[in-house]
Amino acid sequence: MTASLEQLRRCHFAVDLGAARTRVYVKGEGLVVDQPSTAAVNTRTGALIAVGEFAEKMTGRTPHYIRVMRPVSGGTVVDIDMAQRMLRHLLGDKIRRTLRRKPRLRAAACTPHDADPLAQRATIETLVGLGARRVELVDTLIAAAVGCGLPVEQPEATMIMVCGAAATQVAVLSLGSIVTAERIPVGGEAVDHAIVQHLRHAHELMLPSQSVRPLQLALSVDGAASPGLMSTEIHGRDVATGLPRSVQVDTAAVRDAIETPLTAVLDGIGRVLRECPPDLVADLAERGIMMVGGSALLPGLDRMLRQATGMPVNIAERPDVCAVQGLGAMLEGRIEPLTLNPLPA
């Protein structure tokens, strides 16, 4: 963790800028923003047309002069000005007025594990543009572990897996710090891409971007109900003719297709366990892996991890908001640090 708990208690609001969704926690009010990290811009005038859910619905459905963009990619702010404009509209006038009244406004933000200084600087500048006088950075792995209730401050091993849209982060925590960690550039977007490519090659069907998530839900339901052959109807555009077409898709074949990108996640978990001290690995054999993040609910991912590692795999109660809830717990002072004072001579 970059910031101490004492520094975080002085913060007034916390932001989790993710590649898929942006979440804002205001001290004393709780989670006030949970919207897609999406903005729609009129390229002729530069005006911001929509943000959040409405901008997400506009994806692939806009005329040529409206561009739908994501100012955050891979957990890193790639367009600071657009990220600031998006956050201002997501917060709304009422919340912004409340924050402006705070003397020496302080903010906290999640940053991916091993984020380079340039990425950290982009996050800080984004929040400074909103009026923050000081910005504290917290490792996403620590914030997510706190948010899902793991005893991170105890001298025992806890393994957390943050499944994001652009990347997956795996870490072993003990005594409030990261013992070993790995950031794998495979997330929910890679799984979406694998589904789209499978349908294009196997069925010559171009799938609209809005249809990928419903297909994943169908996979999770069918896969959990019965491992046998199941199918679901998918609507898309024929690659050759460009006309609308519907096909019956074998969900078992699609599940096989999405296992390919998930293999990289298994390799990352193996590297983390190999670098971990043996005593902590013994703890993990009993406690297992805690999965958080929006992509933790990908169909069959927990089952695949359980079979590959032989360890218990659990999914947090609300995996998508664990990181920002962890930041909120630190802001509200609900986390007590474990003090390691030197012994008297």
PDB file of C-alpha atoms in Angstrom, residues 58-169:
ATOM      1  CA  MET A  58     -24.745   4.012 -27.660  1.00  0.00           C
ATOM      2  CA  THR A  59     -21.737   1.766 -28.459  1.00  0.00           C
ATOM      3  CA  GLY A  60     -21.950   0.668 -32.096  1.00  0.00           C
ATOM      4  CA  ARG A  61     -25.189   2.572 -32.643  1.00  0.00           C
ATOM      5  CA  THR A  62     -23.999   6.139 -33.283  1.00  0.00           C
ATOM      6  CA  PRO A  63     -23.730   8.255 -36.450  1.00  0.00           C
ATOM      7  CA  HIS A  64     -20.247   8.983 -37.764  1.00  0.00           C
ATOM      8  CA  TYR A  65     -19.850  12.294 -35.916  1.00  0.00           C
ATOM      9  CA  ILE A  66     -20.444  10.757 -32.449  1.00  0.00           C
ATOM     10  CA  ARG A  67     -17.579   8.803 -30.933  1.00  0.00           C
ATOM     11  CA  VAL A  68     -17.964   6.518 -27.933  1.00  0.00           C
ATOM     12  CA  MET A  69     -14.686   6.270 -26.048  1.00  0.00           C
ATOM     13  CA  ARG A  70     -13.190   4.857 -22.870  1.00  0.00           C
ATOM     14  CA  PRO A  71     -10.743   7.221 -21.143  1.00  0.00           C
ATOM     15  CA  VAL A  72      -9.453   4.340 -18.998  1.00  0.00           C
ATOM     16  CA  SER A  73      -7.681   1.329 -20.517  1.00  0.00           C
ATOM     17  CA  GLY A  74      -6.109  -1.526 -18.618  1.00  0.00           C
ATOM     18  CA  GLY A  75      -6.737   0.210 -15.305  1.00  0.00           C
ATOM     19  CA  THR A  76      -4.721   3.236 -16.480  1.00  0.00           C
ATOM     20  CA  VAL A  77      -6.052   6.668 -17.431  1.00  0.00           C
ATOM     21  CA  VAL A  78      -5.157   7.204 -21.097  1.00  0.00           C
ATOM     22  CA  ASP A  79      -7.074  10.466 -21.611  1.00  0.00           C
ATOM     23  CA  ILE A  80      -6.846  12.694 -18.519  1.00  0.00           C
ATOM     24  CA  ASP A  81      -9.071  15.491 -19.838  1.00  0.00           C
ATOM     25  CA  MET A  82     -11.854  13.121 -20.882  1.00  0.00           C
ATOM     26  CA  ALA A  83     -11.592  11.180 -17.603  1.00  0.00           C
ATOM     27  CA  GLN A  84     -12.038  14.436 -15.659  1.00  0.00           C
ATOM     28  CA  ARG A  85     -15.058  15.454 -17.750  1.00  0.00           C
ATOM     29  CA  MET A  86     -16.589  12.003 -17.353  1.00  0.00           C
ATOM     30  CA  LEU A  87     -16.107  12.036 -13.556  1.00  0.00           C
ATOM     31  CA  ARG A  88     -17.612  15.515 -13.224  1.00  0.00           C
ATOM     32  CA  HIS A  89     -20.809  14.424 -14.975  1.00  0.00           C
ATOM     33  CA  LEU A  90     -20.982  11.107 -13.106  1.00  0.00           C
ATOM     34  CA  LEU A  91     -20.664  12.852  -9.727  1.00  0.00           C
ATOM     35  CA  GLY A  92     -23.301  15.465 -10.536  1.00  0.00           C
ATOM     36  CA  ASP A  93     -23.601  19.028  -9.255  1.00  0.00           C
ATOM     37  CA  LYS A  94     -24.885  18.107  -5.785  1.00  0.00           C
ATOM     38  CA  ILE A  95     -21.988  15.810  -4.841  1.00  0.00           C
ATOM     39  CA  ARG A  96     -19.429  18.143  -6.387  1.00  0.00           C
ATOM     40  CA  ARG A  97     -20.749  21.073  -4.354  1.00  0.00           C
ATOM     41  CA  THR A  98     -20.524  18.941  -1.206  1.00  0.00           C
ATOM     42  CA  LEU A  99     -16.907  18.022  -1.956  1.00  0.00           C
ATOM     43  CA  ARG A 100     -15.922  21.609  -2.800  1.00  0.00           C
ATOM     44  CA  ARG A 101     -16.944  22.702   0.702  1.00  0.00           C
ATOM     45  CA  LYS A 102     -14.300  20.439   2.254  1.00  0.00           C
ATOM     46  CA  PRO A 103     -11.176  22.302   3.338  1.00  0.00           C
ATOM     47  CA  ARG A 104      -8.096  20.884   1.608  1.00  0.00           C
ATOM     48  CA  LEU A 105     -10.016  18.217  -0.291  1.00  0.00           C
ATOM     49  CA  ARG A 106      -8.248  14.852  -0.220  1.00  0.00           C
ATOM     50  CA  ALA A 107      -8.896  11.845  -2.456  1.00  0.00           C
ATOM     51  CA  ALA A 108      -7.859   8.197  -2.550  1.00  0.00           C
ATOM     52  CA  ALA A 109      -7.586   6.058  -5.660  1.00  0.00           C
ATOM     53  CA  CYS A 110      -6.886   2.439  -6.595  1.00  0.00           C
ATOM     54  CA  THR A 111      -3.920   1.696  -8.832  1.00  0.00           C
ATOM     55  CA  PRO A 112      -3.065  -1.683 -10.415  1.00  0.00           C
ATOM     56  CA  HIS A 113      -0.228  -3.668  -8.898  1.00  0.00           C
ATOM     57  CA  ASP A 114       3.189  -2.560 -10.205  1.00  0.00           C
ATOM     58  CA  ALA A 115       1.667   0.422 -12.027  1.00  0.00           C
ATOM     59  CA  ASP A 116       4.464   2.523 -13.528  1.00  0.00           C
ATOM     60  CA  PRO A 117       5.018   6.107 -12.303  1.00  0.00           C
ATOM     61  CA  LEU A 118       3.447   7.542 -15.464  1.00  0.00           C
ATOM     62  CA  ALA A 119       0.199   5.635 -14.853  1.00  0.00           C
ATOM     63  CA  GLN A 120       0.175   6.724 -11.204  1.00  0.00           C
ATOM     64  CA  ARG A 121       0.745  10.338 -12.258  1.00  0.00           C
ATOM     65  CA  ALA A 122      -2.177  10.166 -14.708  1.00  0.00           C
ATOM     66  CA  THR A 123      -4.501   9.004 -11.922  1.00  0.00           C
ATOM     67  CA  ILE A 124      -3.302  11.775  -9.595  1.00  0.00           C
ATOM     68  CA  GLU A 125      -3.732  14.485 -12.247  1.00  0.00           C
ATOM     69  CA  THR A 126      -7.250  13.256 -13.031  1.00  0.00           C
ATOM     70  CA  LEU A 127      -8.351  13.716  -9.414  1.00  0.00           C
ATOM     71  CA  VAL A 128      -6.425  16.975  -8.970  1.00  0.00           C
ATOM     72  CA  GLY A 129      -8.484  18.305 -11.882  1.00  0.00           C
ATOM     73  CA  LEU A 130     -11.593  17.594  -9.802  1.00  0.00           C
ATOM     74  CA  GLY A 131     -10.314  19.836  -7.008  1.00  0.00           C
ATOM     75  CA  ALA A 132      -8.358  17.388  -4.842  1.00  0.00           C
ATOM     76  CA  ARG A 133      -5.425  19.047  -3.068  1.00  0.00           C
ATOM     77  CA  ARG A 134      -3.836  15.693  -2.248  1.00  0.00           C
ATOM     78  CA  VAL A 135      -4.289  12.194  -3.711  1.00  0.00           C
ATOM     79  CA  GLU A 136      -3.373   8.978  -1.882  1.00  0.00           C
ATOM     80  CA  LEU A 137      -2.779   5.837  -3.949  1.00  0.00           C
ATOM     81  CA  VAL A 138      -3.685   2.342  -2.749  1.00  0.00           C
ATOM     82  CA  ASP A 139      -2.802  -0.949  -4.430  1.00  0.00           C
ATOM     83  CA  THR A 140      -5.963  -2.501  -5.880  1.00  0.00           C
ATOM     84  CA  LEU A 141      -5.027  -5.881  -4.369  1.00  0.00           C
ATOM     85  CA  ILE A 142      -4.940  -4.474  -0.822  1.00  0.00           C
ATOM     86  CA  ALA A 143      -8.177  -2.506  -1.269  1.00  0.00           C
ATOM     87  CA  ALA A 144     -10.028  -5.502  -2.734  1.00  0.00           C
ATOM     88  CA  ALA A 145      -8.809  -7.811   0.049  1.00  0.00           C
ATOM     89  CA  VAL A 146     -10.058  -5.375   2.687  1.00  0.00           C
ATOM     90  CA  GLY A 147     -13.361  -4.942   0.837  1.00  0.00           C
ATOM     91  CA  CYS A 148     -14.151  -8.657   0.781  1.00  0.00           C
ATOM     92  CA  GLY A 149     -13.306  -9.112   4.472  1.00  0.00           C
ATOM     93  CA  LEU A 150     -10.000 -10.984   4.264  1.00  0.00           C
ATOM     94  CA  PRO A 151      -7.819 -10.736   7.421  1.00  0.00           C
ATOM     95  CA  VAL A 152      -4.982  -9.026   5.552  1.00  0.00           C
ATOM     96  CA  GLU A 153      -3.406  -7.588   8.714  1.00  0.00           C
ATOM     97  CA  GLN A 154      -2.899 -11.015  10.342  1.00  0.00           C
ATOM     98  CA  PRO A 155       0.306 -13.131  10.088  1.00  0.00           C
ATOM     99  CA  GLU A 156      -1.405 -15.709   7.883  1.00  0.00           C
ATOM    100  CA  ALA A 157      -1.592 -16.156   4.142  1.00  0.00           C
ATOM    101  CA  THR A 158      -4.559 -14.970   2.114  1.00  0.00           C
ATOM    102  CA  MET A 159      -4.653 -15.276  -1.661  1.00  0.00           C
ATOM    103  CA  ILE A 160      -6.721 -12.845  -3.690  1.00  0.00           C
ATOM    104  CA  MET A 161      -7.441 -12.764  -7.390  1.00  0.00           C
ATOM    105  CA  VAL A 162      -8.757  -9.501  -8.842  1.00  0.00           C
ATOM    106  CA  CYS A 163     -10.448 -10.304 -12.154  1.00  0.00           C
ATOM    107  CA  GLY A 164     -10.721  -7.070 -14.109  1.00  0.00           C
ATOM    108  CA  ALA A 165     -11.858  -6.240 -17.615  1.00  0.00           C
ATOM    109  CA  ALA A 166      -8.354  -5.753 -19.005  1.00  0.00           C
ATOM    110  CA  ALA A 167      -6.124  -7.686 -16.587  1.00  0.00           C
ATOM    111  CA  THR A 168      -6.120 -10.226 -13.769  1.00  0.00           C
ATOM    112  CA  GLN A 169      -4.070  -9.593 -10.638  1.00  0.00           C
TER     113      GLN A 169
END
